[in-house]
Amino acid sequence: MKTIIVTGGAGFIGSHLVDAYIEREWRVVVIDNLSTGDQRNVNPRAELRVADLRDPAALAIVDEVKPDVISHQAAQVDVRKSVADPGEDAEINIVASLRLLQKAHDARVKRFIFASSGGAIYGEPAFAPQTEEHPLQPMSPYGCAKLAVEHYMNYFREVQGLATVAMRYANVYGPRQSSRGEAGVIAIFADRMLRKLDVTINGDGGQTRDFVYVGDVVAANMATTEHMELTGAFNVGTGVETSINDLYRAMAHLTGTTAPANHAPAKAGEQIRSVLDGSKLRKTAGLGRPRLLSDALQPTIDYFR
C-alpha cells in the first residue's frame, strides 16, 4: 500500500484530495493545525495528526510515516493578511514549506506536490490565457511566497533529485469551501444570497477570474501522482474568463436573488484579469476538458443550501 501525507487535508481542496487517495486505496495521513480546516471534512479512513508545520514535531511525522508522496496543500491563503503582515505570511508559506521540502528530501520521499497559485504568481496578463511560460510578476506577498517555494522546489529537483511538481491553481470553487474571510468569492456569494443578505462587490465588478471546479483540481493532482515522469509547474485552470458581475448575475438567477449587488472601493493591488491556460497538463496526462462554471455552479450552491 502506498502512503501519502496531505498537509492541509482538513481544508477545502485538501479534504477532496484525501477522499481521492482513499478511493485509490492509499494510506492517507493528514497534517492540519485546524486553524482554518474543519475536522468534519476529514475522511474517517484517513489518519489526522493535528500539528502546525512550523513546529518541529510536525516534521517528525514524516520520519514516522515514511510516505511515498507529500501533497503540500496547507498555506496562509488570505492575500489581505499577506499584505498586512508579509513576515508572518513568509513564515507560514515559505519557511515552513522549505523545511518540509528538506524533510522530504532527507526522508527519501519519492514525490512532492505543491499547491501553488497561477493567479497570484503571474500578475496582470501580458497575454491571455496565461501559459506556464508567462512572465512571473506577483503583486502580493502571498504570490511572492508561492513563487519563492517554486524556486526552492526547482533547486531540490535539479540539484537534490527530489521529484517536485507545482500545481498553479486558478480560482478553485466547490463544496466544502469556506464562506468566511477573503478566499472564495463563489462561497461568499452563495452563503449571503441563500441567507437573503446583501452582497458586496469590490470595484466595478469588471475584473475577471478563471473559476475551476474542485473536482478538476483533484483530477489534475491525481494525474501528477500517477504519472511519475511529470515534474515542474503546471497550470490548473479552464482558460475561460468570467467577470465578477457576470458571476453575480448567474448566481442570482440560481438562488432567486433579485436585489442588485452593492459596490465598494476596489481593493488595493487587486488584479484586473486572471485566466490560465491549463492545456499543457491536460494534453500530457490525457485529462478531459474541465467542467464549465455553468455546469458546476448549481451543485456548489446546493451544497451551501
Coordinates of C-alpha atoms in Angstrom, one line a residue:
M1 CA 0.0 0.0 0.0
K2 CA 1.3 3.4 -0.9
T3 CA 1.3 6.2 1.6
I4 CA 0.8 9.9 1.2
I5 CA 0.9 12.8 3.6
V6 CA -1.6 15.6 2.8
T7 CA -0.9 18.8 4.6
G8 CA -4.0 21.0 5.0
G9 CA -6.1 17.8 4.5
A10 CA -8.9 19.2 6.7
G11 CA -9.3 22.1 4.3
F12 CA -11.3 22.7 1.2
I13 CA -9.1 21.3 -1.6
G14 CA -7.0 19.1 0.7
S15 CA -10.0 17.1 2.0
H16 CA -11.2 16.4 -1.5
L17 CA -7.7 15.1 -2.3
V18 CA -7.8 12.9 0.8
D19 CA -11.0 11.3 -0.5
A20 CA -9.5 10.7 -3.9
Y21 CA -6.4 8.9 -2.5
I22 CA -8.6 6.9 -0.1
E23 CA -10.7 5.7 -3.1
R24 CA -7.4 4.6 -4.7
E25 CA -6.6 2.5 -1.6
W26 CA -3.7 4.7 -0.4
R27 CA -2.9 5.1 3.3
V28 CA -3.5 8.8 3.9
V29 CA -2.1 10.8 6.8
V30 CA -3.4 14.3 7.2
I31 CA -1.3 17.1 8.9
D32 CA -3.5 20.1 9.7
N33 CA -3.5 22.6 12.6
L34 CA -7.3 23.2 12.1
S35 CA -6.8 26.9 12.1
T36 CA -9.0 27.1 9.0
G37 CA -9.6 23.5 8.3
D38 CA -12.5 21.5 9.7
Q39 CA -12.1 18.1 11.2
R40 CA -15.5 17.1 9.8
N41 CA -14.1 17.4 6.3
V42 CA -11.5 14.6 7.0
N43 CA -12.4 11.2 5.6
P44 CA -12.8 8.8 8.6
R45 CA -10.4 6.3 6.9
A46 CA -7.6 8.9 6.9
E47 CA -5.3 9.4 9.9
L48 CA -5.5 13.0 11.2
R49 CA -2.5 14.5 13.0
V50 CA -3.3 17.9 14.5
A51 CA 0.0 19.8 14.1
D52 CA 1.4 23.1 12.8
L53 CA 4.1 22.8 10.2
R54 CA 6.1 25.5 11.9
D55 CA 6.5 23.0 14.8
P56 CA 9.4 20.5 14.5
A57 CA 7.0 17.9 15.9
A58 CA 5.0 18.1 12.7
L59 CA 8.1 17.3 10.6
A60 CA 8.8 14.3 12.8
I61 CA 5.6 12.8 11.4
V62 CA 7.3 12.5 8.1
D63 CA 10.1 10.4 9.6
E64 CA 7.5 8.2 11.4
V65 CA 5.1 7.7 8.4
K66 CA 7.8 7.4 5.7
P67 CA 5.4 8.5 2.9
D68 CA 5.9 7.8 -0.8
V69 CA 4.4 11.2 -1.6
I70 CA 3.8 14.5 0.1
S71 CA 1.0 16.7 -1.1
H72 CA 1.5 20.2 0.4
Q73 CA -1.8 22.0 0.4
A74 CA -1.5 23.8 3.7
A75 CA -1.0 27.6 3.5
Q76 CA -1.9 31.0 4.7
V77 CA -4.3 31.8 1.8
D78 CA -5.6 35.3 2.6
V79 CA -4.0 37.8 0.3
R80 CA -5.0 40.7 2.5
K81 CA -3.3 39.1 5.5
S82 CA -0.2 38.7 3.5
V83 CA -0.3 42.4 2.7
A84 CA -0.9 43.3 6.3
D85 CA 1.9 41.1 7.7
P86 CA 4.3 39.8 5.0
G87 CA 6.6 38.4 7.6
E88 CA 4.1 36.1 9.1
D89 CA 2.9 35.1 5.7
A90 CA 6.5 34.2 4.8
E91 CA 7.0 32.2 8.0
I92 CA 4.0 30.0 7.1
N93 CA 4.1 29.9 3.3
I94 CA 7.9 30.0 2.7
V95 CA 9.9 28.9 5.7
A96 CA 7.6 26.1 6.8
S97 CA 7.3 24.9 3.2
L98 CA 11.1 24.9 2.8
R99 CA 11.6 22.9 6.0
L100 CA 9.0 20.4 4.7
L101 CA 10.9 20.2 1.4
Q102 CA 14.2 19.5 3.2
K103 CA 12.5 16.8 5.3
A104 CA 11.0 15.2 2.2
H105 CA 14.5 15.0 0.7
D106 CA 16.0 13.6 3.9
A107 CA 13.3 11.0 4.3
R108 CA 13.7 9.9 0.6
V109 CA 10.1 10.8 -0.3
K110 CA 9.5 9.9 -4.0
R111 CA 7.4 12.9 -4.9
F112 CA 6.5 16.4 -3.6
I113 CA 3.3 18.1 -4.9
F114 CA 2.8 21.7 -4.1
A115 CA -0.4 23.9 -4.2
S116 CA 0.9 27.0 -6.0
S117 CA -1.2 29.8 -7.5
G118 CA -1.4 30.7 -11.1
G119 CA -3.5 33.8 -10.4
A120 CA -1.1 35.2 -7.8
I121 CA 2.4 34.5 -9.3
Y122 CA 1.7 35.7 -12.9
G123 CA 0.3 39.2 -12.1
E124 CA -1.6 41.1 -14.7
P125 CA -1.6 39.2 -18.0
A126 CA 1.0 40.2 -20.7
F127 CA -1.1 37.8 -22.8
A128 CA -4.2 35.7 -22.1
P129 CA -4.8 33.0 -21.3
Q130 CA -1.6 32.8 -19.3
T131 CA 0.6 29.8 -20.1
E132 CA 3.3 28.3 -17.8
E133 CA 5.8 30.5 -19.8
H134 CA 4.1 33.7 -18.9
P135 CA 6.4 36.2 -17.0
L136 CA 6.2 35.8 -13.2
Q137 CA 5.3 39.1 -11.7
P138 CA 3.4 38.5 -8.4
M139 CA 1.6 41.6 -7.0
S140 CA 1.2 40.5 -3.4
P141 CA 3.4 38.9 -0.6
Y142 CA 1.2 35.8 -0.9
G143 CA 2.2 35.5 -4.6
C144 CA 5.8 36.2 -3.8
A145 CA 5.8 33.4 -1.3
K146 CA 4.3 30.9 -3.7
L147 CA 6.9 31.8 -6.3
A148 CA 9.7 31.5 -3.8
V149 CA 8.7 28.0 -2.9
E150 CA 8.6 27.1 -6.6
H151 CA 12.2 28.3 -6.8
Y152 CA 13.2 26.1 -3.9
M153 CA 11.4 23.2 -5.5
N154 CA 13.4 23.7 -8.6
Y155 CA 16.6 23.5 -6.6
F156 CA 15.6 20.3 -4.8
R157 CA 14.5 18.8 -8.1
E158 CA 17.6 19.8 -10.2
V159 CA 20.3 19.6 -7.6
Q160 CA 19.0 17.1 -5.0
G161 CA 16.9 14.8 -7.2
L162 CA 13.6 15.2 -5.4
A163 CA 10.7 14.9 -7.9
T164 CA 8.7 18.1 -7.4
V165 CA 5.5 19.4 -9.0
A166 CA 3.9 22.8 -8.6
M167 CA 0.2 23.0 -9.3
R168 CA -0.7 26.5 -10.3
Y169 CA -4.3 26.7 -9.4
A170 CA -6.8 29.2 -10.8
N171 CA -9.7 30.3 -8.6
V172 CA -11.0 27.0 -7.2
Y173 CA -14.6 26.6 -6.0
G174 CA -16.9 23.8 -5.0
P175 CA -18.4 22.0 -1.9
R176 CA -16.6 22.5 1.5
Q177 CA -15.2 25.9 0.5
S178 CA -15.3 28.3 3.4
S179 CA -17.5 31.3 3.1
R180 CA -15.5 33.2 5.7
G181 CA -12.8 35.6 5.0
E182 CA -11.2 36.7 1.7
A183 CA -10.9 33.4 -0.1
G184 CA -13.7 32.0 -2.3
V185 CA -15.9 34.6 -3.9
I186 CA -18.4 31.9 -5.0
A187 CA -18.7 30.6 -1.5
I188 CA -19.1 34.1 -0.1
F189 CA -21.8 35.0 -2.6
A190 CA -23.7 31.7 -2.2
D191 CA -23.7 31.9 1.6
R192 CA -25.0 35.5 1.5
M193 CA -27.6 35.0 -1.2
L194 CA -29.1 31.9 0.4
R195 CA -29.4 33.9 3.7
K196 CA -31.0 36.8 1.8
L197 CA -28.2 39.1 2.8
D198 CA -26.7 41.9 0.7
V199 CA -23.7 41.1 -1.5
T200 CA -20.9 43.5 -2.0
I201 CA -18.6 43.5 -5.0
N202 CA -15.2 45.3 -4.6
G203 CA -14.7 47.7 -7.5
D204 CA -16.9 47.9 -10.6
G205 CA -17.1 44.1 -11.0
G206 CA -15.5 44.1 -14.4
Q207 CA -12.4 42.2 -13.0
T208 CA -12.3 38.7 -14.4
R209 CA -11.2 35.3 -12.9
D210 CA -10.8 31.8 -14.1
F211 CA -13.0 29.6 -11.9
V212 CA -12.0 25.9 -11.8
Y213 CA -14.2 23.3 -10.1
V214 CA -12.5 21.4 -7.3
G215 CA -13.2 18.0 -9.0
D216 CA -11.0 19.1 -11.9
V217 CA -8.3 20.2 -9.4
V218 CA -8.4 16.7 -7.9
A219 CA -8.1 15.1 -11.3
A220 CA -5.0 17.2 -12.0
N221 CA -3.4 16.2 -8.7
M222 CA -4.2 12.5 -9.4
A223 CA -2.6 12.8 -12.8
T224 CA 0.7 14.2 -11.4
T225 CA 0.6 11.5 -8.8
E226 CA 0.2 8.6 -11.2
H227 CA 2.4 10.0 -14.0
M228 CA 5.7 10.0 -12.2
E229 CA 7.6 11.4 -15.1
L230 CA 5.7 14.7 -14.7
T231 CA 7.7 17.4 -12.9
G232 CA 7.9 21.2 -12.9
A233 CA 5.0 23.6 -13.0
F234 CA 1.5 23.1 -14.4
N235 CA -1.5 25.4 -14.7
V236 CA -4.8 24.1 -13.4
G237 CA -7.5 26.2 -14.9
T238 CA -10.2 26.4 -17.6
G239 CA -8.9 29.2 -19.9
V240 CA -12.3 30.9 -19.5
E241 CA -12.7 34.4 -18.1
T242 CA -15.7 35.3 -16.0
S243 CA -16.3 38.8 -14.7
I244 CA -17.5 39.2 -11.1
N245 CA -20.6 41.0 -12.4
D246 CA -21.4 38.0 -14.7
L247 CA -20.8 35.6 -11.8
Y248 CA -23.2 37.6 -9.6
R249 CA -25.9 37.5 -12.3
A250 CA -25.5 33.8 -12.8
M251 CA -25.7 33.0 -9.1
A252 CA -28.6 35.4 -8.5
H253 CA -30.5 33.5 -11.1
L254 CA -29.8 30.2 -9.5
T255 CA -30.7 31.4 -6.0
G256 CA -33.7 33.5 -6.9
T257 CA -31.9 36.7 -5.8
T258 CA -33.4 39.9 -7.2
A259 CA -31.6 42.6 -5.4
P260 CA -28.6 44.2 -7.2
A261 CA -25.1 43.9 -5.7
N262 CA -23.6 46.7 -3.7
H263 CA -20.2 48.1 -4.8
A264 CA -17.4 49.0 -2.5
P265 CA -14.0 50.6 -3.5
A266 CA -11.6 48.3 -5.3
K267 CA -9.0 46.5 -3.1
A268 CA -5.5 48.0 -3.5
G269 CA -3.3 45.8 -5.7
E270 CA -6.2 43.6 -6.9
Q271 CA -5.6 42.1 -10.4
I272 CA -8.0 43.1 -13.1
R273 CA -7.6 39.9 -15.2
S274 CA -6.6 36.4 -14.4
V275 CA -7.1 33.4 -16.7
L276 CA -4.9 30.3 -17.1
D277 CA -4.2 28.0 -20.0
G278 CA -4.4 24.5 -18.5
S279 CA -3.9 22.6 -21.7
K280 CA -0.3 21.5 -21.1
L281 CA -1.2 19.2 -18.2
R282 CA -4.5 18.0 -19.9
K283 CA -2.6 17.0 -23.0
T284 CA 0.3 15.5 -21.2
A285 CA -1.8 13.5 -18.8
G286 CA -4.7 12.8 -21.1
L287 CA -7.2 14.7 -18.9
G288 CA -10.6 15.7 -20.2
R289 CA -11.9 19.2 -20.5
P290 CA -12.7 20.9 -17.2
R291 CA -16.3 21.5 -16.1
L292 CA -17.8 24.7 -17.2
L293 CA -18.9 27.2 -14.5
S294 CA -22.4 27.0 -15.8
D295 CA -22.5 23.2 -15.1
A296 CA -20.8 23.2 -11.7
L297 CA -22.4 26.3 -10.1
Q298 CA -25.7 24.5 -9.2
P299 CA -24.1 21.6 -7.3
T300 CA -21.9 24.1 -5.4
I301 CA -24.9 26.3 -4.5
D302 CA -26.8 23.1 -3.5
Y303 CA -24.0 22.3 -1.0
F304 CA -24.3 25.7 0.7
R305 CA -28.1 25.4 0.7

